[in-house]
Coordinates of C-alpha atoms and ligand atoms in Angstrom, one line a residue:
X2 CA 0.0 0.0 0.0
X3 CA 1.1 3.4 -0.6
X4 CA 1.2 6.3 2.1
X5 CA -2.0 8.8 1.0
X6 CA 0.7 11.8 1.0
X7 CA 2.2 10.0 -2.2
X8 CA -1.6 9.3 -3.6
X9 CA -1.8 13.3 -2.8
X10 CA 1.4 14.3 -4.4
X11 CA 0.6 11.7 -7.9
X12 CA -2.6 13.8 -8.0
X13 CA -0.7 17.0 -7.6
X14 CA 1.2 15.9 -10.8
X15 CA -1.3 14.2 -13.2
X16 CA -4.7 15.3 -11.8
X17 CA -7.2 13.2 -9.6
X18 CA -8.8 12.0 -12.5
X19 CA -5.6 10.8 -13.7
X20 CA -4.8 8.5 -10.5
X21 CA -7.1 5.5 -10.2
X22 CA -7.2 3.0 -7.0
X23 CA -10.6 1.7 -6.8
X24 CA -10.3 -2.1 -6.7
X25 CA -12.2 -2.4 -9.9
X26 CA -9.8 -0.2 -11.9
X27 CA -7.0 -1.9 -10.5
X28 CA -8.1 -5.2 -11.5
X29 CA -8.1 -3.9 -15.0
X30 CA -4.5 -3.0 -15.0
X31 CA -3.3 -6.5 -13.2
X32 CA -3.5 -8.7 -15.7
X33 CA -1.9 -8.5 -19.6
X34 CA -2.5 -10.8 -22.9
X35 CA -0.8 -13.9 -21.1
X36 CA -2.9 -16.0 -18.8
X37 CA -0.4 -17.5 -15.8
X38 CA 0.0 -14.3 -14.4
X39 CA -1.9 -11.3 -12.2
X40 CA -0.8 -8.6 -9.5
X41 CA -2.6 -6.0 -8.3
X42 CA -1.0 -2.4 -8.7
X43 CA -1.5 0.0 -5.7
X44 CA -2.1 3.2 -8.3
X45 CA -2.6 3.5 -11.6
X46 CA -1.6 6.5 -13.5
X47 CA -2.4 8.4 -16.6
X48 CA -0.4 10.8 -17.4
X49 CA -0.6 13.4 -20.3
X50 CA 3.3 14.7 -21.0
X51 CA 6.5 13.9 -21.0
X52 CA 7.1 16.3 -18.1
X53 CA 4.6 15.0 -15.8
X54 CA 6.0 11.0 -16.5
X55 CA 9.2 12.9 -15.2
X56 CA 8.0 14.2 -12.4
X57 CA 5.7 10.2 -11.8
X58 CA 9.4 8.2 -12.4
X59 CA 11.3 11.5 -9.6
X60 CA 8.9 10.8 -6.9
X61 CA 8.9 7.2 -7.6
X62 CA 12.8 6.5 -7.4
X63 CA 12.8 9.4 -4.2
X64 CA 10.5 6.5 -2.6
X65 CA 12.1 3.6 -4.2
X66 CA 8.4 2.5 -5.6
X67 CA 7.9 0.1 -8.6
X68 CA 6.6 1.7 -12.1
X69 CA 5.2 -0.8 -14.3
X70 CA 5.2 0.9 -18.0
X71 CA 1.8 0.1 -19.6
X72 CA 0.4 0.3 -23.2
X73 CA -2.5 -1.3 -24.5
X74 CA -2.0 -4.4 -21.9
X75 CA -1.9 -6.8 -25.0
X76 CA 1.9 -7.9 -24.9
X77 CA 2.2 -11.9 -24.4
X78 CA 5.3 -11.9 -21.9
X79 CA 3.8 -10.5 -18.5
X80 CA 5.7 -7.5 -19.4
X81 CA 2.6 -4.5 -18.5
X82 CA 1.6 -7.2 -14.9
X83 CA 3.2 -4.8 -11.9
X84 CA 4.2 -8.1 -10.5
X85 CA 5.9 -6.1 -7.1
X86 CA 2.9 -4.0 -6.7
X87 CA 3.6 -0.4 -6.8
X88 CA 2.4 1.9 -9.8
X89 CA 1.4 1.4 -12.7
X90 CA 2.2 4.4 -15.6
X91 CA -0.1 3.9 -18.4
X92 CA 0.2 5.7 -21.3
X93 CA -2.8 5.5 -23.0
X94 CA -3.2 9.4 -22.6
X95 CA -0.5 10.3 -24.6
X96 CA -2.2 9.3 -28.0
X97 CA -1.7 11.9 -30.3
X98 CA 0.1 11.6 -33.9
X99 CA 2.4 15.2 -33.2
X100 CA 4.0 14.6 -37.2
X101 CA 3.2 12.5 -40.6
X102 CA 5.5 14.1 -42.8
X103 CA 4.8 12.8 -46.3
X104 CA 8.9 14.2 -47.8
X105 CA 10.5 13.1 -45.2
X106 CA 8.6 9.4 -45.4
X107 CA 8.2 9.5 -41.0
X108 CA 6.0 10.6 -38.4
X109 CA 6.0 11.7 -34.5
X110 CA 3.6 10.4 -31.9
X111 CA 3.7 10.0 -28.7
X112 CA 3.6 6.1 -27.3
X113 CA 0.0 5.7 -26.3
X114 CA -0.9 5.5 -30.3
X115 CA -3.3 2.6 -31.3
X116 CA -1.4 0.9 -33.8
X117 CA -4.4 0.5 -36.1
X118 CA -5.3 4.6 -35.8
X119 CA -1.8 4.8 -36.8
X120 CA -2.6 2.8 -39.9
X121 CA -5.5 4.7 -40.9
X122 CA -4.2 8.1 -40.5
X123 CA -1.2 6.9 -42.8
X124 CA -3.8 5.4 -45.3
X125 CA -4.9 8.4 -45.7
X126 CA -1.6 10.0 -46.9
X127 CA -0.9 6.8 -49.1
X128 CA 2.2 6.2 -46.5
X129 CA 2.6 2.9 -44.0
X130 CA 4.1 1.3 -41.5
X131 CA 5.2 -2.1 -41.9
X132 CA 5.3 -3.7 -38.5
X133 CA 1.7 -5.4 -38.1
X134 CA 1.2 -7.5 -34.4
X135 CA -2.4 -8.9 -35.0
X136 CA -3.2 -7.0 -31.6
X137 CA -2.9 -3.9 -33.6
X138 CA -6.9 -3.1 -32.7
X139 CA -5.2 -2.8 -29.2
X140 CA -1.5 -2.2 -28.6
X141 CA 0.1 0.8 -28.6
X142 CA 3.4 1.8 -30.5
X143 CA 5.0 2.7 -27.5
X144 CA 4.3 -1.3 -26.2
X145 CA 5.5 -1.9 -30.2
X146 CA 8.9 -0.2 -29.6
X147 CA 9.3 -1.9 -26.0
X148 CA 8.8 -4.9 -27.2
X149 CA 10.3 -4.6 -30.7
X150 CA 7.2 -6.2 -32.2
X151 CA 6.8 -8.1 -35.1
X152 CA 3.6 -9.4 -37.2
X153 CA 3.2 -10.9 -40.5
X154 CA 4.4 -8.5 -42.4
X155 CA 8.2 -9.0 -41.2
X156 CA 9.1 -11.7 -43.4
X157 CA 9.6 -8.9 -46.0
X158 CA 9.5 -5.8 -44.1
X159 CA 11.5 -6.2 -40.9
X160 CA 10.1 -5.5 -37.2
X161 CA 10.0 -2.8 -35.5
X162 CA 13.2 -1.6 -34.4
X163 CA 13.8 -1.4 -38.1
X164 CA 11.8 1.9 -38.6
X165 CA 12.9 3.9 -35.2
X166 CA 14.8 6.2 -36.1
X167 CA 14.7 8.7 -32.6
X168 CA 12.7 8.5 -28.8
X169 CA 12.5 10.9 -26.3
X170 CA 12.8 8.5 -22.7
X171 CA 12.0 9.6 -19.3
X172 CA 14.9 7.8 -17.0
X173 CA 13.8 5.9 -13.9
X174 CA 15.7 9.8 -12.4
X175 CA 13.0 11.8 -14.1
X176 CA 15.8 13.3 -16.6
X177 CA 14.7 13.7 -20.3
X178 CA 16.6 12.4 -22.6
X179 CA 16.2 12.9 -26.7
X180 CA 18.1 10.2 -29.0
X181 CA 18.4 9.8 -32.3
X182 CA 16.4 12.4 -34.6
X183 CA 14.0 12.6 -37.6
X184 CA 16.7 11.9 -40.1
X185 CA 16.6 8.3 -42.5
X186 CA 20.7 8.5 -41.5
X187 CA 22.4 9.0 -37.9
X188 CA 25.7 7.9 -36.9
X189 CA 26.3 9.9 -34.1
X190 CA 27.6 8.4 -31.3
X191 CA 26.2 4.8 -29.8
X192 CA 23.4 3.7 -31.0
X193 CA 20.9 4.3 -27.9
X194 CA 17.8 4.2 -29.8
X195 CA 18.5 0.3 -29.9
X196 CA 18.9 0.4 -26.4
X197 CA 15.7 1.3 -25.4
X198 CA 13.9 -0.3 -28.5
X199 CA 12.8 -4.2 -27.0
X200 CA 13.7 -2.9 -23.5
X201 CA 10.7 -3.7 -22.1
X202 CA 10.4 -0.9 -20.2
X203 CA 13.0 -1.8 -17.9
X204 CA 15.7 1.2 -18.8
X205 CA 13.1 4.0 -19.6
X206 CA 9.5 5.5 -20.3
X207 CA 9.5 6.1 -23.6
X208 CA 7.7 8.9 -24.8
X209 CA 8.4 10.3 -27.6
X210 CA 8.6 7.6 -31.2
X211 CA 10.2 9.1 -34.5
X212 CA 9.6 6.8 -37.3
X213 CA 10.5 5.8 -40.5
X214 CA 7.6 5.1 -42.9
X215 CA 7.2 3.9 -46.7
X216 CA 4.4 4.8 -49.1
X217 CA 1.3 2.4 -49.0
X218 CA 2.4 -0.4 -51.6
X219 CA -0.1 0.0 -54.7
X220 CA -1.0 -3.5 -55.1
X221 CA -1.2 -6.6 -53.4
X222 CA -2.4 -10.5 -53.5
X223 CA -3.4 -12.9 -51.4
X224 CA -2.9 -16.8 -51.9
X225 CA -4.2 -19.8 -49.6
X226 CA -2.4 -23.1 -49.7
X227 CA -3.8 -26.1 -48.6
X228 CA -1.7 -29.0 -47.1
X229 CA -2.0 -32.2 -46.1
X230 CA 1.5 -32.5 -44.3
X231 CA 2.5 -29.9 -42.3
X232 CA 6.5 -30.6 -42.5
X233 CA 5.4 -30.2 -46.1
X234 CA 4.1 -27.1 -45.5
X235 CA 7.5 -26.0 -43.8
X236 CA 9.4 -27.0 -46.8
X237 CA 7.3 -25.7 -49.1
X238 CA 8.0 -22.0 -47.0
X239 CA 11.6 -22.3 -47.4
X240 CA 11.1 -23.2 -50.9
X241 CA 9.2 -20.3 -51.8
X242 CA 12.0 -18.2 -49.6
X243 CA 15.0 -19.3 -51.5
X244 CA 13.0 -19.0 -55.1
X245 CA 14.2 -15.6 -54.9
X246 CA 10.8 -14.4 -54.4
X247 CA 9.9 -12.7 -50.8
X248 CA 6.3 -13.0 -50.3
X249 CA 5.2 -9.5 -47.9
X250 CA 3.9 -12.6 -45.6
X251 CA 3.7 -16.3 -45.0
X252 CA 1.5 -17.6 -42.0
X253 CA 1.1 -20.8 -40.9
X254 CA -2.1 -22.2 -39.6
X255 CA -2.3 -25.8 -38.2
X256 CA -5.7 -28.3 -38.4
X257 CA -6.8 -27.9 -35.3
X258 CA -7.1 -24.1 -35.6
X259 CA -8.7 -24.2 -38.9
X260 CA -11.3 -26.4 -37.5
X261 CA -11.5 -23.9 -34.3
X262 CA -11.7 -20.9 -36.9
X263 CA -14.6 -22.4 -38.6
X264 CA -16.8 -23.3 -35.8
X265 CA -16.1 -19.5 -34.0
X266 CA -16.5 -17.9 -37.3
X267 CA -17.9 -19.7 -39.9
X268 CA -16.0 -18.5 -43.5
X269 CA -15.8 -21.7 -45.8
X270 CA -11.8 -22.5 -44.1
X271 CA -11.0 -26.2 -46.0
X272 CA -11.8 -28.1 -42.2
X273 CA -9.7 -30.9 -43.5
X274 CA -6.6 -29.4 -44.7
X275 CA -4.1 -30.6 -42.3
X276 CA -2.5 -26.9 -42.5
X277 CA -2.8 -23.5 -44.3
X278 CA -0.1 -21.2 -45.5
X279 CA -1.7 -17.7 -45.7
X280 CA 0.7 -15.5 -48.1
X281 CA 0.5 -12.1 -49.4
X282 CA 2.8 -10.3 -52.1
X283 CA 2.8 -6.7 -52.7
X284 CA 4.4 -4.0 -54.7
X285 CA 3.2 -2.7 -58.1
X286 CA 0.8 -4.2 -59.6
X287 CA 3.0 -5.9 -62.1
X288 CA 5.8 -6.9 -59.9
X289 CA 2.7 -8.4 -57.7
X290 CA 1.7 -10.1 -60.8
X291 CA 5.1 -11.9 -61.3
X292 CA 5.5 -12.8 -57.8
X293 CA 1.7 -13.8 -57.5
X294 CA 2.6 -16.3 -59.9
X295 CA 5.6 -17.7 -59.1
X296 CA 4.6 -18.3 -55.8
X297 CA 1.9 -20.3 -57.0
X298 CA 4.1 -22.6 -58.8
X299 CA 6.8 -23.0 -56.2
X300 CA 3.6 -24.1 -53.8
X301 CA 2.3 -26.7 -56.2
X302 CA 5.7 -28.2 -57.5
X303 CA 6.6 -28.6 -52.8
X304 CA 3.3 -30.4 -52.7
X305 CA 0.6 -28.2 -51.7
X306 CA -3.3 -30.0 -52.5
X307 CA -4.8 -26.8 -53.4
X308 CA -4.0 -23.4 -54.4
X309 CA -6.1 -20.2 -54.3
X310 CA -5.6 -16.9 -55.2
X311 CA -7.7 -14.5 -54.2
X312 CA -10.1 -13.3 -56.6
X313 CA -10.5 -9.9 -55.1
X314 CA -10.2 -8.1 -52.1
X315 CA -13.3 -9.8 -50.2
X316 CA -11.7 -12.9 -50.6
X317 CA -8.3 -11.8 -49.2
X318 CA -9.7 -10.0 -46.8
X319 CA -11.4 -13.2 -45.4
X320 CA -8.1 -15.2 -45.8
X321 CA -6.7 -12.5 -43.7
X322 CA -10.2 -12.4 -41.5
X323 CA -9.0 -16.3 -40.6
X324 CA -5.5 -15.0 -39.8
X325 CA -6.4 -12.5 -37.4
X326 CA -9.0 -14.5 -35.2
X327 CA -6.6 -17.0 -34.3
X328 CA -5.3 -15.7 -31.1
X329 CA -9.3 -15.4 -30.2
X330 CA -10.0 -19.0 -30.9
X331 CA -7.0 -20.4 -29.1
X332 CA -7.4 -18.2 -26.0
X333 CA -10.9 -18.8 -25.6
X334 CA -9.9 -23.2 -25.4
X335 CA -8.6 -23.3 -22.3
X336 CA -7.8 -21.9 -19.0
X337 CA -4.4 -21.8 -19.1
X338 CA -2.5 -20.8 -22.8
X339 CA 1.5 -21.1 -23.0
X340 CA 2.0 -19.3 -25.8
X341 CA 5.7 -19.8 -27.2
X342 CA 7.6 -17.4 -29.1
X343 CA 11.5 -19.3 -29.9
X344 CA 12.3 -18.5 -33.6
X345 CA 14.3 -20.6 -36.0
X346 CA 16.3 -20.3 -38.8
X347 CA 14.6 -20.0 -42.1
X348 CA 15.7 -23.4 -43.5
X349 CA 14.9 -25.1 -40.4
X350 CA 11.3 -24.6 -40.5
X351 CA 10.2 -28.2 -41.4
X352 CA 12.5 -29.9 -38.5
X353 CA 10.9 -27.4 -36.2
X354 CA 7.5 -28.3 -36.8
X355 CA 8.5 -32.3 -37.2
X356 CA 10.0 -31.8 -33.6
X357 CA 6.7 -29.8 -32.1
X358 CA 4.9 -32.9 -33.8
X359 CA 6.6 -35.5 -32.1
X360 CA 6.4 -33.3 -28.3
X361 CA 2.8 -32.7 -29.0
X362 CA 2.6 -37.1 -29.3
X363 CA 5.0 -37.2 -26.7
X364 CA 3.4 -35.9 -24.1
X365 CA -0.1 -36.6 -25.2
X366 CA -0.6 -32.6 -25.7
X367 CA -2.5 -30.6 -28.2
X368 CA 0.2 -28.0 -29.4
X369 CA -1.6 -25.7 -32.0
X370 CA 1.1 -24.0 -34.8
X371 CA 0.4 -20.9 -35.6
X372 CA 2.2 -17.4 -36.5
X373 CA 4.9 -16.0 -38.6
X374 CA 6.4 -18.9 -40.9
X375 CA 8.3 -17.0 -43.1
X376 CA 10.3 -15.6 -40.4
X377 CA 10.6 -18.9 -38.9
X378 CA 8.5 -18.0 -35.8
X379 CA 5.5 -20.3 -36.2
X380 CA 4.2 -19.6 -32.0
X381 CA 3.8 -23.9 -30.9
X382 CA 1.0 -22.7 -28.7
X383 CA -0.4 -25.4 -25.6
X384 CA -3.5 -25.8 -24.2
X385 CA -3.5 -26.1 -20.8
X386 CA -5.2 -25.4 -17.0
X387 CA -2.6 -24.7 -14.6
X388 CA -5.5 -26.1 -12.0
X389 CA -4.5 -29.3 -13.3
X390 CA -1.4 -30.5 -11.9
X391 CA -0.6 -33.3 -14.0
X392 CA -1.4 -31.4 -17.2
X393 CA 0.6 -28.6 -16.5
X394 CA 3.1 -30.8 -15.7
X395 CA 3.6 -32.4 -18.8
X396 CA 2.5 -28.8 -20.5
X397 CA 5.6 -27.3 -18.9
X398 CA 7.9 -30.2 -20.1
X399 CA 6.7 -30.0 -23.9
X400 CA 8.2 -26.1 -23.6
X401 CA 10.7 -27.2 -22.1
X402 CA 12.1 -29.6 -24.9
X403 CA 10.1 -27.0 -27.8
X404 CA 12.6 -24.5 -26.5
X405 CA 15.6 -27.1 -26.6
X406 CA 14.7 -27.9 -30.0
X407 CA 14.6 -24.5 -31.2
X408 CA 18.0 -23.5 -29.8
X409 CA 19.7 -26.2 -31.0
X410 CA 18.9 -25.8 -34.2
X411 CA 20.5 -22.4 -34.2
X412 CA 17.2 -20.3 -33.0
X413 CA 16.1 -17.6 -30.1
X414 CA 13.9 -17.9 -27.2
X415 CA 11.9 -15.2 -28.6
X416 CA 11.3 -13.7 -31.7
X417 CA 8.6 -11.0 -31.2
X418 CA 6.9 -11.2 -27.3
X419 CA 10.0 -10.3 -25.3
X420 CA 11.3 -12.2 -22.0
X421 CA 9.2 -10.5 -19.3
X422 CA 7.8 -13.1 -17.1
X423 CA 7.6 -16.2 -19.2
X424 CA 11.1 -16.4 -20.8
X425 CA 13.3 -15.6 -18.2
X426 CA 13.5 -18.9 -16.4
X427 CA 15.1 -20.4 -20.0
X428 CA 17.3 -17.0 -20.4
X429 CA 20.5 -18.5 -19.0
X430 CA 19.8 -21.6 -21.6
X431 CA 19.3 -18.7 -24.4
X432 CA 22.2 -16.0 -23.5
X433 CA 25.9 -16.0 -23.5
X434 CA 26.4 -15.5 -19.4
X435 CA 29.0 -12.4 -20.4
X436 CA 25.8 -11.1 -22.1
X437 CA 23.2 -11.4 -19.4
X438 CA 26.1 -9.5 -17.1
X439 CA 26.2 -6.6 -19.4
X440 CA 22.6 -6.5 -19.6
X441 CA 22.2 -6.4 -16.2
X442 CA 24.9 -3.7 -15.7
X443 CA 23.4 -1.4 -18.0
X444 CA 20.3 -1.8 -16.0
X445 CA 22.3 -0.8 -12.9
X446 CA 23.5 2.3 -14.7
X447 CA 20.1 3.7 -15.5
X448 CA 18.4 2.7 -12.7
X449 CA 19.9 2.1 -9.8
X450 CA 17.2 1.6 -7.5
X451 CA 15.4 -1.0 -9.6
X452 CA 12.5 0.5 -10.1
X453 CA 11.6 0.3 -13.8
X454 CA 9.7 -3.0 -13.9
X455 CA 11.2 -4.7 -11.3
X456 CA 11.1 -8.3 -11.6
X457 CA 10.5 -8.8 -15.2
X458 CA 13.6 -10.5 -18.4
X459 CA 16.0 -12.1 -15.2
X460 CA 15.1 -14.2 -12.3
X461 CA 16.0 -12.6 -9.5
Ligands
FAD23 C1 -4.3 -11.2 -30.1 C2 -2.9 -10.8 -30.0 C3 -2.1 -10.9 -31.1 C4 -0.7 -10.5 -31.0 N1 0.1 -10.6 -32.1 C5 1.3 -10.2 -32.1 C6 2.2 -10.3 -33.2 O1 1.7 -10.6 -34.3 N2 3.4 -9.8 -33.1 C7 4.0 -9.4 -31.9 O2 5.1 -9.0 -31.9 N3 3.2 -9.3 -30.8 C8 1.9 -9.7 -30.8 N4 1.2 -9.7 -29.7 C9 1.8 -9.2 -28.5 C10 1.6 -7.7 -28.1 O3 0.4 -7.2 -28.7 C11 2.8 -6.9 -28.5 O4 3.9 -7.2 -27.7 C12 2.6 -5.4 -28.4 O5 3.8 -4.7 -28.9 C13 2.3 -4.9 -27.0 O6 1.9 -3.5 -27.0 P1 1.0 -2.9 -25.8 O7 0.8 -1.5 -26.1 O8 -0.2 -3.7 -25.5 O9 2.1 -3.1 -24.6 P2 1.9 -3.6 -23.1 O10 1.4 -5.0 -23.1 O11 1.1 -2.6 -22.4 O12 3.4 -3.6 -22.6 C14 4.4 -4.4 -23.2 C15 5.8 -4.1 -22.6 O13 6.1 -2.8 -23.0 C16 6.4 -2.0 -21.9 N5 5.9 -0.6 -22.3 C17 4.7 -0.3 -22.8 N6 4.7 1.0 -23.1 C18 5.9 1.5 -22.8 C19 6.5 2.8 -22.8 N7 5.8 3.9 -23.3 N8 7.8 3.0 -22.4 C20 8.5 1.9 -22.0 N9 8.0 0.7 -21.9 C21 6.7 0.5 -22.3 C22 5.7 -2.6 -20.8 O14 6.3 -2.3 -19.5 C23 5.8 -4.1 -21.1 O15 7.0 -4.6 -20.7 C24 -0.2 -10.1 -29.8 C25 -1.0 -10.0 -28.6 C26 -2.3 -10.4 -28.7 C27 -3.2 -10.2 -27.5

């Protein structure tokens, strides 16, 4: 509990209405997209400039009192959960776009943008922004840059910390500090920007986002490929990869969430295909055309049952439709989700999903495939209840060997969620020790009192 004098001074800086510690709000802000983990903050608050996060992170670090950084509450880590109580500094305030400059190809906005009223507001100049996580209804680019997201649209495009190009951070002392600019080149001096980008808001409150954009591609199409083998399916995505044709995205969708899909959201999915490959190409419209094509023929020459190209943009919109209520159908199967993130090399996609086959048998387990194929991050996702000792059990030693697998075929314990509370235990298995050590002395640096996200990418 904190003393009422520091609930008085928190309203001094952000306003009453701006400091929230009813039970019921608190509740709201205790939990994130994961589902192993809650904590109750002790505030909550919303604060509306840079200046007034300052003044938040000063009083904080005086009273040596935890600040959990909070988006949208969507990440899939535990990152936003104030697992050592304290407060929790949402940012959902500071929402406004401050810059789209069409010349220049980038825009300012402040952290507590919804990715998807980012998106329309660049429509609308013909510009965009690659990075697409399927929260994007959601999350906030502020939670983006924390967690250097990722999405789809990464296979071609990159993630996230590919298009920062400056931040402004409040340090867990309350000092401002700029890095990094508004200009497409910068080589001045270490690269900080890259140091706060994934940090999981463990170094700074970032609060401030300059970022690189790219006009709107002018066409695009969509193709769905129907498997009956999904190591087939893997080859077939690292066939298309080294074809010398990079499709804007390649998704993989397993059987039992096709079938899951289709009884949710009834849209004509193929119910028997043992797995879907969802792809996109995009560019002008005769590149598109080229591409379009010669994706279709890599597919059916590795094996695929069925191709279909979309006939217009209804149809892609409901392959994409499919896509994006996966997380939905899979969340709302169980009581417990352990939602894996380990990435692997792209010509390692088929042993990965042969090994996640064999676990799955193993341990008598449904683990659901799903996610980001073309980047070799295709999420092995387990239904579980943690209620249900025996279960979890065997849940938690499927990850366990799913992570072994990945890593020794030359992959990372997580591609796109971050470590926050559900990686760190595997970090040591993950990191180079020398690495962890620096990690954890630049933490010391910045915040010397711990108290940016305590708790969260180490076990302490
Ligand atoms: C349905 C669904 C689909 C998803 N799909 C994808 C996907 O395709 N790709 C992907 O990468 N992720 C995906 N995610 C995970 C999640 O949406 C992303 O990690 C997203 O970037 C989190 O943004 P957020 O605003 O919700 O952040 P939060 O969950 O609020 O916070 C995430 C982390 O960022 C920190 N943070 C937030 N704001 C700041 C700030 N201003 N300064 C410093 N630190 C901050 C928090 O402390 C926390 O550690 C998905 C999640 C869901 C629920």
């Amino acid at each position: 509990m904190l003393k009422p004098e520091l609930i008085s001074q928190l309203k001094k800086i952000v306003g009453k209405e701006a400091v929230l510690t009813s039970k019921e709000d608190l509740t709201t802000y205790s939990y994130d997209g994961t589902t192993m983990w809650t904590h109750m903050p002790d505030v909550v608050v919303l604060p509306t400039s840079s200046e007034q996060v300052s003044q938040v992170l000063k009083l904080a670090n005086e009273n040596r009192i935890p600040v959990t950084p909070r988006g949208g509450g969507t990440g899939l880590s535990g990152g936003s959960i104030p697992i050592k109580g304290g407060i929790v500094l949402c940012t959902t305030k500071m929402n406004k776009i401050l810059e789209i400059n069409k010349t220049n190809l980038n825009a300012t906005v402040e952290p507590g943008v919804v990715l998807q009223d980012f998106n329309i507001a660049l429509a609308k100049e013909g510009l965009f922004f690659p990075p697409d996580p399927q929260s994007f209804f959601g999350c906030t680019i502020g939670g983006n840059v924390a967690e250097n997201a990722g999405g789809p649209a990464c296979v071609k495009y990159g993630v996230v910390k590919q298009y920062v190009l400056g931040l402004e951070v409040v340090l867990a002392s309350g000092e401002i500090v700029k890095l990094g600019g508004v200009t497409s080149k910068n080589r001045t001096g270490y690269e900080l920007v890259m140091l706060f980008t994934g940090s999981e808001g463990t170094l700074g409150v970032i609060t401030k986002i300059m970022l690189r954009l790219l006009p709107k591609p002018l066409a695009q199409k969509s193709i769905m490929a129907i498997f009956d083998d999904m190591v087939v399916a893997g080859e077939a995505v690292s066939n298309i990869l080294a074809s010398g044709v990079i499709p804007s995205k390649i998704e993989f969708i397993g059987n039992w969430l096709i079938r899951r899909i289709e009884e949710l959201t009834p849209m004509g999915l193929p119910v028997d295909a043992n797995t879907l490959l969802l792809l996109q190409t995009d560019g002008t419209p005769k590149a598109v055309e080229v591409d379009a094509n010669q994706i279709l023929d890599t597919l059916k020459k590795s094996g695929a049952r069925e191709v279909r190209l979309a006939k217009d943009d209804a149809e892609a919109a409901m392959f994409w439709k499919a896509r994006s209520a996966a997380m939905g159908a899979i969340y709302s199967a169980a009581y417990t989700v352990l939602n894996e993130d380990v990435t692997v090399p792209r010509d390692k996609i088929a042993h990965f999903i042969q090994g996640a086959e064999e676990i799955a048998n193993k341990y008598g387990l449904t683990i659901v495939l799903v996610g980001h194929a073309g980047d070799g991050n295709i999420h092995p996702i387990i239904l579980t209840d943690q209620r249900d000792s025996e279960h979890f059990d065997r849940a938690e030693k499927a990850i366990d060997e799913i992570i072994e697998t990945a890593l020794a075929a030359g992959g990372a314990l997580s591609g796109e969620h971050g470590i926050g509370l559900a990686k760190q235990h595997f970090l040591k298995r993950a990191m180079d020790p020398v690495a962890i050590d620096l990690m954890k002395k630049i933490k010391g640096i910045l915040d010397p009192n711990n108290i940016l996200n305590p708790g969260k990418i180490w076990e302490e």
